[in-house]
Coordinates of C-alpha atoms in Angstrom, one line a residue:
Chain A
X1 CA -23.8 41.5 -76.3
X2 CA -27.3 40.9 -77.2
X3 CA -26.6 37.1 -77.0
X4 CA -24.6 37.1 -73.8
X5 CA -27.8 39.0 -72.1
X6 CA -30.1 36.6 -73.7
X7 CA -28.0 33.6 -72.2
X8 CA -27.9 35.4 -69.0
X9 CA -31.8 35.5 -69.0
X10 CA -32.1 31.5 -69.3
X11 CA -32.0 29.9 -65.7
X12 CA -29.8 27.0 -66.6
X13 CA -26.7 29.3 -67.5
X14 CA -26.0 29.7 -64.1
X15 CA -25.4 26.0 -63.4
X16 CA -22.6 25.9 -66.3
X17 CA -21.0 29.1 -65.2
X18 CA -20.7 27.5 -61.8
X19 CA -19.0 24.3 -63.3
X20 CA -16.8 26.5 -65.0
X21 CA -15.8 28.4 -62.1
X22 CA -15.1 25.7 -60.0
X23 CA -13.1 23.7 -63.0
X24 CA -11.1 27.0 -63.3
X25 CA -10.4 26.8 -59.5
X26 CA -9.2 23.5 -60.0
X27 CA -6.7 24.0 -62.7
X28 CA -5.4 27.1 -61.3
X29 CA -4.7 25.1 -58.2
X30 CA -2.7 22.7 -60.3
X31 CA -1.2 25.1 -62.5
X32 CA -2.8 23.9 -65.7
X33 CA -2.1 20.1 -65.1
X34 CA -4.6 17.9 -66.0
X35 CA -7.2 20.2 -67.1
X36 CA -8.6 18.2 -70.3
X37 CA -8.6 14.8 -67.9
X38 CA -10.4 16.4 -65.7
X39 CA -13.2 17.3 -67.9
X40 CA -13.2 13.7 -69.4
X41 CA -13.8 12.5 -66.0
X42 CA -16.2 15.1 -65.1
X43 CA -18.2 13.9 -68.1
X44 CA -18.2 10.2 -67.5
X45 CA -19.5 10.7 -63.8
X46 CA -21.9 13.6 -64.6
X47 CA -23.9 11.5 -67.1
X48 CA -25.0 9.2 -64.7
X49 CA -26.3 11.9 -62.6
X50 CA -27.8 13.1 -65.8
X51 CA -29.8 10.1 -66.8
X52 CA -31.5 9.6 -63.3
X53 CA -31.8 13.6 -63.0
X54 CA -33.9 13.7 -65.9
X55 CA -36.4 10.9 -64.7
X56 CA -36.4 12.7 -61.1
X57 CA -37.3 16.3 -63.1
X58 CA -40.2 14.8 -64.6
X59 CA -41.4 13.4 -61.6
X60 CA -40.7 16.5 -59.6
X61 CA -42.6 18.5 -62.2
X62 CA -45.6 16.8 -61.6
X63 CA -45.9 18.8 -58.4
X64 CA -45.5 19.3 -54.9
X65 CA -45.1 16.2 -53.2
X66 CA -43.9 14.3 -56.2
X67 CA -40.3 12.8 -55.6
X68 CA -38.8 9.5 -56.5
X69 CA -36.7 8.3 -53.4
X70 CA -36.4 4.7 -54.4
X71 CA -33.8 5.5 -57.0
X72 CA -30.7 4.3 -55.0
X73 CA -32.7 1.2 -54.3
X74 CA -33.6 0.8 -57.9
X75 CA -30.3 1.6 -59.3
X76 CA -28.7 -1.2 -56.9
X77 CA -31.0 -3.9 -57.9
X78 CA -30.9 -3.4 -61.8
X79 CA -27.2 -3.4 -61.4
X80 CA -27.2 -7.0 -59.9
X81 CA -29.9 -7.9 -62.5
X82 CA -28.1 -6.5 -65.5
X83 CA -24.7 -8.3 -64.4
X84 CA -26.5 -11.6 -63.5
X85 CA -28.3 -11.8 -66.8
X86 CA -25.3 -10.8 -68.8
X87 CA -23.3 -13.2 -66.9
X88 CA -20.1 -11.9 -68.1
X89 CA -20.3 -13.1 -71.9
X90 CA -20.7 -10.1 -74.9
X91 CA -23.5 -12.0 -76.5
X92 CA -25.8 -11.3 -73.5
X93 CA -25.3 -7.4 -73.0
X94 CA -28.7 -6.5 -74.8
X95 CA -30.6 -8.8 -73.0
X96 CA -29.1 -7.9 -69.8
X97 CA -30.0 -4.2 -70.4
X98 CA -33.5 -5.1 -71.2
X99 CA -33.5 -7.0 -67.7
X100 CA -32.2 -4.1 -66.2
X101 CA -34.7 -1.8 -67.7
X102 CA -37.5 -4.4 -67.2
X103 CA -36.5 -4.3 -63.5
X104 CA -36.4 -0.6 -63.2
X105 CA -39.9 -0.3 -65.0
X106 CA -41.3 -2.6 -62.4
X107 CA -40.1 -0.9 -59.3
X108 CA -41.7 2.5 -61.0
X109 CA -44.9 0.7 -61.8
X110 CA -45.1 -0.5 -58.0
X111 CA -44.0 3.0 -56.9
X112 CA -47.5 4.4 -58.8
X113 CA -49.6 1.5 -57.6
X114 CA -48.9 2.3 -54.2
X115 CA -49.5 5.9 -54.6
X116 CA -52.8 5.3 -56.6
X117 CA -54.1 2.3 -55.0
X118 CA -53.3 3.4 -51.3
X119 CA -53.2 6.9 -51.8
X120 CA -50.0 6.9 -50.1
X121 CA -48.2 10.5 -50.5
X122 CA -45.4 9.8 -53.2
X123 CA -42.6 10.3 -50.8
X124 CA -43.5 7.7 -48.5
X125 CA -44.7 5.3 -51.1
X126 CA -41.3 5.5 -52.7
X127 CA -39.8 5.2 -49.5
X128 CA -41.5 2.1 -48.5
X129 CA -41.2 0.4 -52.0
X130 CA -37.3 1.4 -51.7
X131 CA -37.0 -0.8 -48.3
X132 CA -38.5 -3.4 -50.0
X133 CA -36.6 -3.3 -53.5
X134 CA -33.5 -2.9 -50.9
X135 CA -33.7 -6.2 -49.4
X136 CA -34.7 -7.9 -52.4
X137 CA -31.2 -6.5 -53.6
X138 CA -29.5 -7.6 -50.7
X139 CA -30.7 -11.1 -50.8
X140 CA -30.3 -11.4 -54.9
X141 CA -27.2 -9.8 -55.0
X142 CA -25.3 -11.2 -52.0
X143 CA -21.7 -11.9 -52.8
X144 CA -22.3 -11.3 -56.4
X145 CA -18.7 -11.3 -58.2
X146 CA -19.8 -11.4 -61.7
X147 CA -17.8 -9.0 -63.8
X148 CA -19.4 -7.2 -66.8
X149 CA -18.9 -8.5 -70.2
X150 CA -15.8 -7.0 -71.6
X151 CA -17.3 -5.3 -74.6
X152 CA -20.0 -3.8 -72.4
X153 CA -17.4 -2.4 -69.9
X154 CA -15.4 -1.1 -72.9
X155 CA -18.5 0.8 -74.2
X156 CA -19.2 2.5 -70.8
X157 CA -15.2 3.4 -70.8
X158 CA -14.8 4.5 -74.8
X159 CA -13.7 8.2 -75.7
X160 CA -13.8 10.0 -78.6
X161 CA -10.9 12.9 -78.5
X162 CA -11.4 12.9 -74.8
X163 CA -15.1 12.8 -74.8
X164 CA -16.9 9.8 -73.3
X165 CA -19.5 7.8 -75.8
X166 CA -21.7 7.7 -72.9
X167 CA -21.6 11.4 -72.3
X168 CA -22.4 11.9 -75.9
X169 CA -25.2 9.5 -75.5
X170 CA -26.2 11.5 -72.6
X171 CA -26.6 14.9 -74.4
X172 CA -28.4 13.2 -77.2
X173 CA -30.6 11.6 -74.5
X174 CA -31.1 15.4 -72.8
X175 CA -31.9 16.5 -76.0
X176 CA -34.7 14.2 -76.6
X177 CA -36.0 14.9 -73.1
X178 CA -35.9 18.6 -74.0
X179 CA -38.2 18.1 -76.7
X180 CA -40.5 15.6 -74.9
X181 CA -40.9 18.2 -72.1
X182 CA -41.7 21.2 -74.5
X183 CA -42.8 20.0 -77.7
X184 CA -44.7 16.9 -77.2
X185 CA -48.1 16.2 -75.6
X186 CA -46.5 14.0 -72.9
X187 CA -44.3 16.9 -71.5
X188 CA -46.8 19.4 -71.8
X189 CA -49.2 17.3 -69.9
X190 CA -46.8 17.0 -67.0
X191 CA -45.9 20.7 -66.7
X192 CA -49.6 21.1 -66.9
X193 CA -50.4 18.6 -64.1
X194 CA -47.6 20.2 -62.0
X195 CA -49.0 23.6 -62.3
X196 CA -52.8 22.7 -61.5
X197 CA -53.7 19.1 -61.5
X198 CA -57.3 19.8 -61.1
X199 CA -57.3 22.1 -63.9
X200 CA -55.4 19.7 -66.1
X201 CA -58.0 17.1 -65.4
X202 CA -60.9 19.5 -66.4
X203 CA -59.2 20.1 -69.6
X204 CA -59.3 16.4 -70.5
X205 CA -55.7 15.5 -69.8
X206 CA -55.4 11.9 -68.8
X207 CA -53.8 12.7 -65.4
X208 CA -53.7 9.3 -63.9
X209 CA -51.9 8.0 -67.2
X210 CA -49.4 10.8 -67.5
X211 CA -48.6 10.2 -63.8
X212 CA -48.2 6.4 -64.3
X213 CA -46.1 7.3 -67.4
X214 CA -43.9 9.6 -65.3
X215 CA -43.1 7.1 -62.6
X216 CA -42.7 4.1 -64.9
X217 CA -40.1 6.3 -66.8
X218 CA -38.4 7.4 -63.7
X219 CA -38.1 3.8 -62.6
X220 CA -37.0 2.7 -66.4
X221 CA -34.1 5.2 -66.2
X222 CA -32.9 4.3 -62.8
X223 CA -32.7 0.5 -64.1
X224 CA -30.5 1.5 -67.3
X225 CA -28.2 3.9 -64.9
X226 CA -27.9 0.7 -62.7
X227 CA -26.8 -1.5 -65.6
X228 CA -24.5 1.3 -67.2
X229 CA -23.0 2.1 -63.5
X230 CA -22.2 -1.4 -63.0
X231 CA -20.4 -1.4 -66.4
X232 CA -18.6 1.6 -65.7
X233 CA -17.3 0.4 -62.1
X234 CA -16.8 -3.0 -63.4
X235 CA -19.6 -4.8 -60.8
X236 CA -22.6 -4.4 -59.4
X237 CA -23.0 -3.6 -55.6
X238 CA -25.8 -3.0 -53.3
X239 CA -24.5 0.7 -52.5
X240 CA -23.7 1.6 -55.9
X241 CA -26.8 3.8 -56.3
X242 CA -26.5 5.5 -52.9
X243 CA -25.2 8.8 -54.0
X244 CA -28.0 9.0 -56.5
X245 CA -30.7 10.1 -53.8
X246 CA -29.2 13.6 -53.1
X247 CA -27.6 14.1 -56.6
X248 CA -30.7 13.3 -58.4
X249 CA -32.8 15.8 -56.8
X250 CA -29.7 18.1 -56.5
X251 CA -29.3 18.6 -60.2
X252 CA -33.0 19.1 -60.7
X253 CA -33.1 22.0 -58.1
X254 CA -29.7 23.7 -59.1
X255 CA -30.6 23.2 -62.8
X256 CA -33.5 25.4 -62.3
X257 CA -36.6 23.5 -62.3
X258 CA -39.2 24.4 -59.8
X259 CA -39.5 22.1 -56.9
X260 CA -43.1 23.3 -56.6
X261 CA -43.8 21.7 -60.2
X262 CA -44.8 22.8 -63.3
X263 CA -41.6 24.3 -64.4
X264 CA -38.9 22.1 -65.7
X265 CA -35.5 22.6 -67.4
X266 CA -33.3 20.0 -69.3
X267 CA -30.3 21.9 -70.0
X268 CA -29.8 22.9 -66.3
X269 CA -29.6 19.3 -65.3
X270 CA -26.3 18.9 -67.3
X271 CA -24.7 21.8 -65.8
X272 CA -25.8 21.1 -62.3
X273 CA -24.4 17.6 -62.8
X274 CA -20.9 18.9 -64.0
X275 CA -21.1 21.5 -61.6
X276 CA -21.5 18.7 -58.7
X277 CA -18.9 16.6 -60.2
X278 CA -16.4 19.0 -60.7
X279 CA -16.7 20.4 -57.2
X280 CA -15.9 17.2 -55.9
X281 CA -12.8 16.8 -58.2
X282 CA -11.8 20.3 -57.1
X283 CA -12.2 19.1 -53.5
X284 CA -9.9 16.1 -54.3
X285 CA -7.1 17.9 -56.1
X286 CA -7.1 20.4 -53.3
X287 CA -6.5 17.2 -51.2
X288 CA -8.9 17.7 -48.4
X289 CA -9.8 14.8 -45.9
X290 CA -13.1 12.9 -46.9
X291 CA -14.6 14.9 -43.6
X292 CA -14.0 18.4 -45.1
X293 CA -15.2 17.2 -48.3
X294 CA -18.5 16.0 -47.2
X295 CA -18.8 19.5 -45.2
X296 CA -18.0 21.5 -48.1
X297 CA -20.1 19.7 -50.0
X298 CA -23.2 19.9 -48.1
X299 CA -22.5 23.7 -47.3
X300 CA -22.1 24.4 -51.1
X301 CA -25.5 22.6 -52.1
X302 CA -27.3 24.5 -49.1
X303 CA -25.4 27.8 -50.4
X304 CA -26.4 27.5 -54.0
X305 CA -30.2 26.5 -52.8
X306 CA -30.2 29.5 -50.7
X307 CA -28.7 31.7 -53.5
X308 CA -31.3 30.5 -55.9
X309 CA -34.2 30.3 -53.4
X310 CA -37.7 32.0 -53.7
X311 CA -39.4 29.2 -54.9
X312 CA -42.5 27.6 -53.3
X313 CA -41.9 25.0 -50.6
X314 CA -41.8 21.4 -51.8
X315 CA -45.0 19.8 -50.1
Chain B
X1 CA -62.1 12.4 -27.1
X2 CA -62.2 8.8 -26.3
X3 CA -65.3 9.0 -24.4
X4 CA -66.8 11.1 -27.0
X5 CA -66.1 8.5 -29.5
X6 CA -67.4 5.8 -27.5
X7 CA -70.6 7.6 -26.9
X8 CA -71.2 8.3 -30.7
X9 CA -70.3 4.7 -31.1
X10 CA -73.1 3.8 -29.1
X11 CA -75.7 5.9 -31.0
X12 CA -74.6 4.9 -34.4
X13 CA -73.1 1.4 -34.6
X14 CA -70.0 0.0 -36.0
X15 CA -70.6 1.1 -39.6
X16 CA -70.3 5.2 -38.9
X17 CA -67.8 7.3 -39.6
X18 CA -67.4 8.1 -35.8
X19 CA -66.2 4.2 -35.4
X20 CA -63.7 4.8 -38.5
X21 CA -62.4 7.7 -36.6
X22 CA -61.9 5.8 -33.6
X23 CA -60.3 3.0 -35.3
X24 CA -57.9 5.3 -37.3
X25 CA -57.0 6.9 -34.0
X26 CA -56.2 3.3 -32.5
X27 CA -54.5 2.1 -35.6
X28 CA -51.0 2.5 -34.1
X29 CA -51.7 0.8 -31.3
X30 CA -53.3 -2.1 -32.8
X31 CA -50.2 -2.6 -35.1
X32 CA -48.0 -2.7 -32.0
X33 CA -50.4 -5.0 -30.2
X34 CA -50.4 -7.5 -33.4
X35 CA -46.7 -7.5 -33.4
X36 CA -46.5 -8.2 -29.7
X37 CA -49.1 -11.1 -30.0
X38 CA -47.0 -12.3 -32.9
X39 CA -43.9 -12.3 -30.7
X40 CA -45.6 -13.7 -27.6
X41 CA -46.6 -16.8 -30.1
X42 CA -43.5 -17.2 -31.5
X43 CA -41.4 -17.2 -28.3
X44 CA -43.6 -16.8 -24.9
X45 CA -40.4 -16.2 -23.0
X46 CA -39.8 -12.6 -24.6
X47 CA -42.6 -11.4 -23.1
X48 CA -40.9 -10.7 -19.7
X49 CA -39.2 -8.0 -18.0
X50 CA -35.7 -8.8 -19.3
X51 CA -37.3 -9.8 -22.7
X52 CA -38.7 -6.1 -23.1
X53 CA -35.4 -4.7 -21.7
X54 CA -33.6 -6.5 -24.5
X55 CA -35.9 -6.1 -27.3
X56 CA -36.7 -2.6 -26.9
X57 CA -33.1 -1.7 -26.2
X58 CA -32.9 0.5 -29.2
X59 CA -36.3 1.7 -29.0
X60 CA -35.6 5.0 -26.8
X61 CA -33.1 6.6 -29.6
X62 CA -35.6 5.6 -32.3
X63 CA -38.5 7.0 -30.4
X64 CA -36.7 10.3 -29.8
X65 CA -35.8 10.6 -33.5
X66 CA -39.4 9.9 -34.7
X67 CA -40.5 12.8 -32.4
X68 CA -37.7 15.2 -33.7
X69 CA -39.0 14.3 -37.3
X70 CA -42.5 14.5 -36.0
X71 CA -41.8 18.6 -35.3
X72 CA -41.0 19.3 -38.6
X73 CA -43.5 17.3 -40.4
X74 CA -46.2 19.2 -38.2
X75 CA -45.2 22.5 -40.3
X76 CA -45.2 20.7 -43.6
X77 CA -41.4 20.3 -43.6
X78 CA -39.3 17.3 -44.0
X79 CA -35.7 16.6 -42.3
X80 CA -33.7 14.2 -44.1
X81 CA -30.6 15.0 -41.9
X82 CA -31.8 13.8 -38.9
X83 CA -30.0 10.5 -39.2
X84 CA -26.6 11.9 -39.8
X85 CA -27.5 14.8 -37.0
X86 CA -28.1 11.7 -34.6
X87 CA -24.8 10.3 -35.7
X88 CA -22.9 13.4 -35.4
X89 CA -24.3 14.1 -31.7
X90 CA -23.3 10.6 -30.8
X91 CA -19.7 11.4 -31.9
X92 CA -19.8 14.4 -29.7
X93 CA -21.1 13.0 -26.7
X94 CA -18.5 10.2 -27.1
X95 CA -15.7 12.7 -27.3
X96 CA -16.0 16.2 -26.1
X97 CA -19.0 15.7 -23.9
X98 CA -16.9 13.1 -21.9
X99 CA -13.5 14.7 -21.9
X100 CA -14.6 18.5 -21.7
X101 CA -18.3 18.7 -20.8
X102 CA -18.6 22.4 -21.0
X103 CA -17.4 22.4 -24.9
X104 CA -19.4 19.4 -25.3
X105 CA -22.5 21.3 -24.1
X106 CA -21.7 24.2 -26.1
X107 CA -21.5 22.3 -29.1
X108 CA -24.6 20.5 -28.9
X109 CA -26.5 23.7 -28.1
X110 CA -24.8 25.5 -31.1
X111 CA -26.3 22.7 -33.0
X112 CA -29.7 23.2 -31.8
X113 CA -29.1 26.7 -32.8
X114 CA -28.0 25.6 -36.1
X115 CA -31.5 23.9 -36.6
X116 CA -33.2 26.9 -35.5
X117 CA -31.3 29.1 -38.1
X118 CA -32.2 26.3 -40.7
X119 CA -36.1 26.8 -39.9
X120 CA -35.6 30.7 -40.5
X121 CA -33.6 30.2 -43.5
X122 CA -36.2 27.7 -45.1
X123 CA -39.1 30.3 -44.2
X124 CA -37.5 33.4 -45.1
X125 CA -36.1 32.1 -48.3
X126 CA -39.0 30.0 -49.0
X127 CA -36.7 27.1 -49.8
X128 CA -37.3 23.2 -50.2
X129 CA -36.7 21.8 -46.9
X130 CA -35.9 18.4 -48.5
X131 CA -33.0 19.6 -50.5
X132 CA -31.6 21.9 -47.6
X133 CA -31.7 19.0 -45.1
X134 CA -30.2 16.4 -47.4
X135 CA -27.3 19.3 -48.0
X136 CA -26.9 19.3 -44.2
X137 CA -26.9 15.7 -44.1
X138 CA -23.7 15.8 -45.8
X139 CA -22.5 18.6 -43.3
X140 CA -23.2 16.5 -40.1
X141 CA -21.7 13.3 -41.6
X142 CA -18.6 15.9 -42.5
X143 CA -18.4 17.2 -39.1
X144 CA -18.9 13.6 -37.3
X145 CA -16.1 12.0 -39.4
X146 CA -13.8 14.8 -38.8
X147 CA -14.5 14.6 -35.0
X148 CA -14.2 10.6 -35.1
X149 CA -12.5 9.4 -38.1
X150 CA -12.4 6.1 -36.6
X151 CA -15.2 4.3 -34.4
X152 CA -14.5 4.8 -30.8
X153 CA -15.1 7.2 -28.0
X154 CA -16.5 6.2 -24.9
X155 CA -20.0 7.5 -23.6
X156 CA -19.9 9.5 -20.2
X157 CA -20.3 7.3 -17.3
X158 CA -23.5 9.2 -16.0
X159 CA -25.3 8.5 -19.5
X160 CA -24.2 4.9 -19.4
X161 CA -25.6 4.7 -16.0
X162 CA -29.0 6.3 -17.2
X163 CA -29.6 4.0 -20.1
X164 CA -28.8 0.9 -18.1
X165 CA -31.4 1.9 -15.3
X166 CA -33.6 -1.2 -13.8
X167 CA -36.7 0.2 -12.4
X168 CA -38.9 -1.7 -10.5
X169 CA -41.6 -3.8 -12.6
X170 CA -41.5 -1.8 -15.7
X171 CA -38.6 -2.1 -17.8
X172 CA -36.6 1.2 -18.7
X173 CA -37.5 1.7 -22.3
X174 CA -41.2 1.1 -21.8
X175 CA -40.9 3.8 -18.9
X176 CA -39.0 6.1 -21.0
X177 CA -41.4 5.8 -24.0
X178 CA -44.4 6.7 -21.7
X179 CA -42.5 9.4 -20.2
X180 CA -41.4 10.9 -24.0
X181 CA -45.1 10.3 -25.2
X182 CA -46.8 12.1 -22.5
X183 CA -44.6 15.0 -22.2
X184 CA -44.5 15.7 -25.9
X185 CA -48.2 15.1 -26.1
X186 CA -49.0 17.5 -23.4
X187 CA -46.8 20.3 -25.0
X188 CA -47.9 19.9 -28.3
X189 CA -51.8 18.9 -28.2
X190 CA -53.0 20.3 -24.7
X191 CA -51.3 24.0 -24.6
X192 CA -52.3 26.9 -26.6
X193 CA -48.9 27.6 -28.2
X194 CA -49.1 23.9 -29.4
X195 CA -52.2 24.6 -30.9
X196 CA -50.6 27.4 -32.7
X197 CA -47.6 25.4 -33.6
X198 CA -50.0 22.7 -35.4
X199 CA -51.8 25.4 -36.8
X200 CA -48.8 26.5 -39.0
X201 CA -49.0 23.2 -40.8
X202 CA -52.8 23.3 -41.1
X203 CA -53.5 26.9 -42.6
X204 CA -50.1 29.1 -42.1
X205 CA -52.3 32.2 -43.5
X206 CA -55.0 31.9 -40.9
X207 CA -52.4 31.5 -38.0
X208 CA -50.6 34.7 -39.3
X209 CA -53.8 36.4 -39.9
X210 CA -54.6 35.7 -36.0
X211 CA -51.2 37.7 -35.0
X212 CA -48.9 35.0 -34.6
X213 CA -45.3 35.1 -36.4
X214 CA -45.0 32.0 -38.6
X215 CA -41.1 32.6 -38.6
X216 CA -41.2 32.0 -34.6
X217 CA -43.3 29.0 -34.8
X218 CA -41.0 27.4 -37.7
X219 CA -37.9 28.4 -35.8
X220 CA -39.4 26.9 -32.7
X221 CA -40.4 23.6 -34.3
X222 CA -36.8 23.1 -36.3
X223 CA -35.1 24.2 -32.6
X224 CA -37.3 21.3 -31.1
X225 CA -36.2 19.0 -33.8
X226 CA -32.6 19.5 -33.1
X227 CA -33.2 19.4 -29.3
X228 CA -34.8 15.8 -29.7
X229 CA -32.1 15.0 -32.3
X230 CA -29.6 15.7 -29.6
X231 CA -31.5 13.6 -27.1
X232 CA -31.6 10.8 -29.5
X233 CA -27.9 11.0 -30.3
X234 CA -27.1 10.8 -26.7
X235 CA -29.4 7.9 -25.7
X236 CA -28.0 6.1 -28.6
X237 CA -24.3 6.6 -27.4
X238 CA -25.8 5.5 -24.0
X239 CA -26.8 2.3 -25.4
X240 CA -24.0 1.5 -27.5
X241 CA -21.2 2.9 -25.2
X242 CA -18.9 3.9 -28.3
X243 CA -19.6 5.9 -31.3
X244 CA -19.3 5.9 -35.0
X245 CA -20.0 8.7 -37.5
X246 CA -22.2 6.1 -39.4
X247 CA -24.1 5.5 -36.3
X248 CA -27.4 7.1 -37.2
X249 CA -27.6 6.6 -40.6
X250 CA -30.7 4.7 -40.6
X251 CA -32.9 6.9 -38.6
X252 CA -33.5 9.3 -41.4
X253 CA -35.9 7.2 -43.1
X254 CA -37.0 5.0 -39.5
X255 CA -38.2 8.3 -38.1
X256 CA -40.3 9.3 -41.2
X257 CA -41.8 5.6 -41.1
X258 CA -42.6 6.1 -37.2
X259 CA -44.2 9.1 -37.5
X260 CA -46.5 8.1 -40.7
X261 CA -47.0 4.7 -38.9
X262 CA -48.1 6.5 -35.9
X263 CA -50.8 8.3 -37.8
X264 CA -49.2 11.4 -38.8
X265 CA -49.9 13.3 -41.8
X266 CA -47.4 14.8 -44.3
X267 CA -49.3 18.2 -44.7
X268 CA -51.7 19.8 -42.5
X269 CA -50.3 19.7 -39.1
X270 CA -52.0 16.3 -38.3
X271 CA -49.8 14.6 -36.0
X272 CA -49.9 12.3 -32.9
X273 CA -47.1 12.4 -30.5
X274 CA -48.2 9.2 -28.6
X275 CA -48.9 7.6 -32.1
X276 CA -45.4 8.5 -33.3
X277 CA -43.8 6.7 -30.2
X278 CA -46.0 3.6 -30.8
X279 CA -44.9 3.7 -34.7
X280 CA -41.4 3.6 -33.4
X281 CA -41.6 1.0 -31.2
X282 CA -43.6 -1.3 -33.4
X283 CA -40.8 -0.4 -36.0
X284 CA -38.1 -1.2 -33.4
X285 CA -39.8 -4.5 -32.6
X286 CA -40.6 -5.6 -36.2
X287 CA -36.9 -4.7 -37.2
X288 CA -35.3 -7.4 -35.5
X289 CA -37.0 -9.4 -32.5
X290 CA -39.8 -10.5 -34.5
X291 CA -37.8 -11.5 -37.6
X292 CA -35.3 -13.3 -35.5
X293 CA -38.2 -15.2 -34.1
X294 CA -39.7 -16.0 -37.2
X295 CA -36.1 -17.3 -38.5
X296 CA -36.2 -14.7 -41.2
X297 CA -32.6 -13.6 -42.3
X298 CA -31.5 -10.2 -41.5
X299 CA -31.5 -9.5 -45.2
X300 CA -35.2 -8.7 -45.1
X301 CA -35.4 -6.6 -42.1
X302 CA -35.5 -3.5 -44.1
X303 CA -38.2 -5.2 -46.2
X304 CA -40.1 -5.8 -43.0
X305 CA -40.5 -2.4 -42.1
X306 CA -41.5 -1.3 -45.8
X307 CA -44.1 -4.0 -45.5
X308 CA -45.4 -3.0 -42.3
X309 CA -45.7 0.6 -43.7
X310 CA -47.6 -0.4 -46.6
X311 CA -49.9 -2.7 -44.7
X312 CA -50.6 -0.2 -42.0
X313 CA -51.0 2.4 -44.5
X314 CA -53.4 0.3 -46.7
X315 CA -55.8 -0.1 -43.6
X316 CA -55.8 3.5 -43.0
X317 CA -56.5 3.9 -46.6
X318 CA -59.5 2.0 -46.2
X319 CA -60.6 3.4 -43.1
X320 CA -60.4 6.8 -44.5
X321 CA -62.6 5.8 -47.3
X322 CA -65.5 4.6 -44.9
X323 CA -64.5 7.9 -42.6
X324 CA -65.4 9.7 -45.8
X325 CA -68.5 8.0 -46.6
X326 CA -71.1 10.0 -44.9

């Protein structure tokens, strides 16, 4: 009883309850058929949201106005870079991953440079850089038909007893991110800056260095995500990252991180990602049309935000 | 304002903060002029009645969407759903508004009501507008796809007629842009309630203490966003003649860029309707006609928008630094 009460006091538990509820609704509809497969599929898709979600979480935690809108373009470019560098051969997998990471980090650094040097609000800075990155991707990745190396494609699809290996990596990564956030100087600095940037600066925190690291981290995670997505979906594409603009922000907010900054939550990101993916799965099993699916997704996101509510506005 | 600025200029020369302020106010017009000069240099024949009608064809819906975005930015919010909303309106216009005008009008009025309700919801529950409107962008797109699963429909005759007007001397898009800019400028910058509306973005607490309802100002601004979104969608269908659920998707980011290009600030209620329209025209011209004349492949169109945005913001950062040197 005490355990349950302690659990319910945690903000992130609600996203897991939501995910469970949606899953139950879906398997009730199918009469229990495909219950396990649904979880496997949800885990393999949710992990991509978690990776970019964690990057976005650190950025949003920096305080009002901080958000990375360049993730979709970044993911698209990194997926093309990874596939081109790997060139379909197993021996180049690691080089390709490093290239994707570097491409993502470059985008993140460019974002920070725009914010710092031109004093542009982060929203518009990441927006304008995303325009440019998107164009680079279109020009660079045009007609790119390279398949991922077989070993890499297999790696992104391997499962242990129905649990994708990527999801296990994702959980480990989330655990590390949680420690970095709550127990390491970097994470505590991000939280402090989000609560009051000036106070953090007066307390001797290297504010600009931490912001630089955070935007670079978000970019790097976008890059890795692009490479993994290209492996999972067996090929790069310009639009591969499109859905991660909404989902990266949504998992952060639904997961219990404050949009006003200074208060973050890592476990909630996993819950929220599972919730969103299972929600789509449920709507698919109900056999609704694309229009109804989009409509319901939108309404549920607005509904969840409204129910969670009570936070300070983003900007 | 211009007269006062010129006087200040006369007093203290070109290095004064007053000059910086003037420069800052003129920046949107300056960027547009630069683009026009570039186009005139690359293709002199484009600078004609016919050339402008053609090049600025799509500028009217972009300008309207930009003004719509400007209203929410005035009260420190952001609308990431305006693009899909424009698409939704386009679908309604090309189907219901043509076949059953009464239903069409009711639906469009209802969608403005939804915007007003969103304003109330965001204010009362203290929600992040970015997330709420991102969610709404799915709702509008879903509705648009339900209404028009495949591209099609047809714009009402009167709308087609209106959008292909050929007034004497001044091309229709330029005339429309001037009318839009002046009407919104008068309403928002020159009336007393306009000042209250902008004040909500500047200092909401002060406006509230002065006895105005913040709820009402936010609802008003969101409703205005809805209204101009509707106008934008209708204008768009009037030009393209048929609709598609994805017609307006690019407008969300274009509209934000237009507001910022036009001298608007994200916080503090500092916006400029005339600047926003100029910003929209700049983007409309820079996006395709300029690049076509420069023989730059369409791949780089989006990048051109990003680059222009960065260049103008860099110029503004330089000017602002001088403005604060007193």
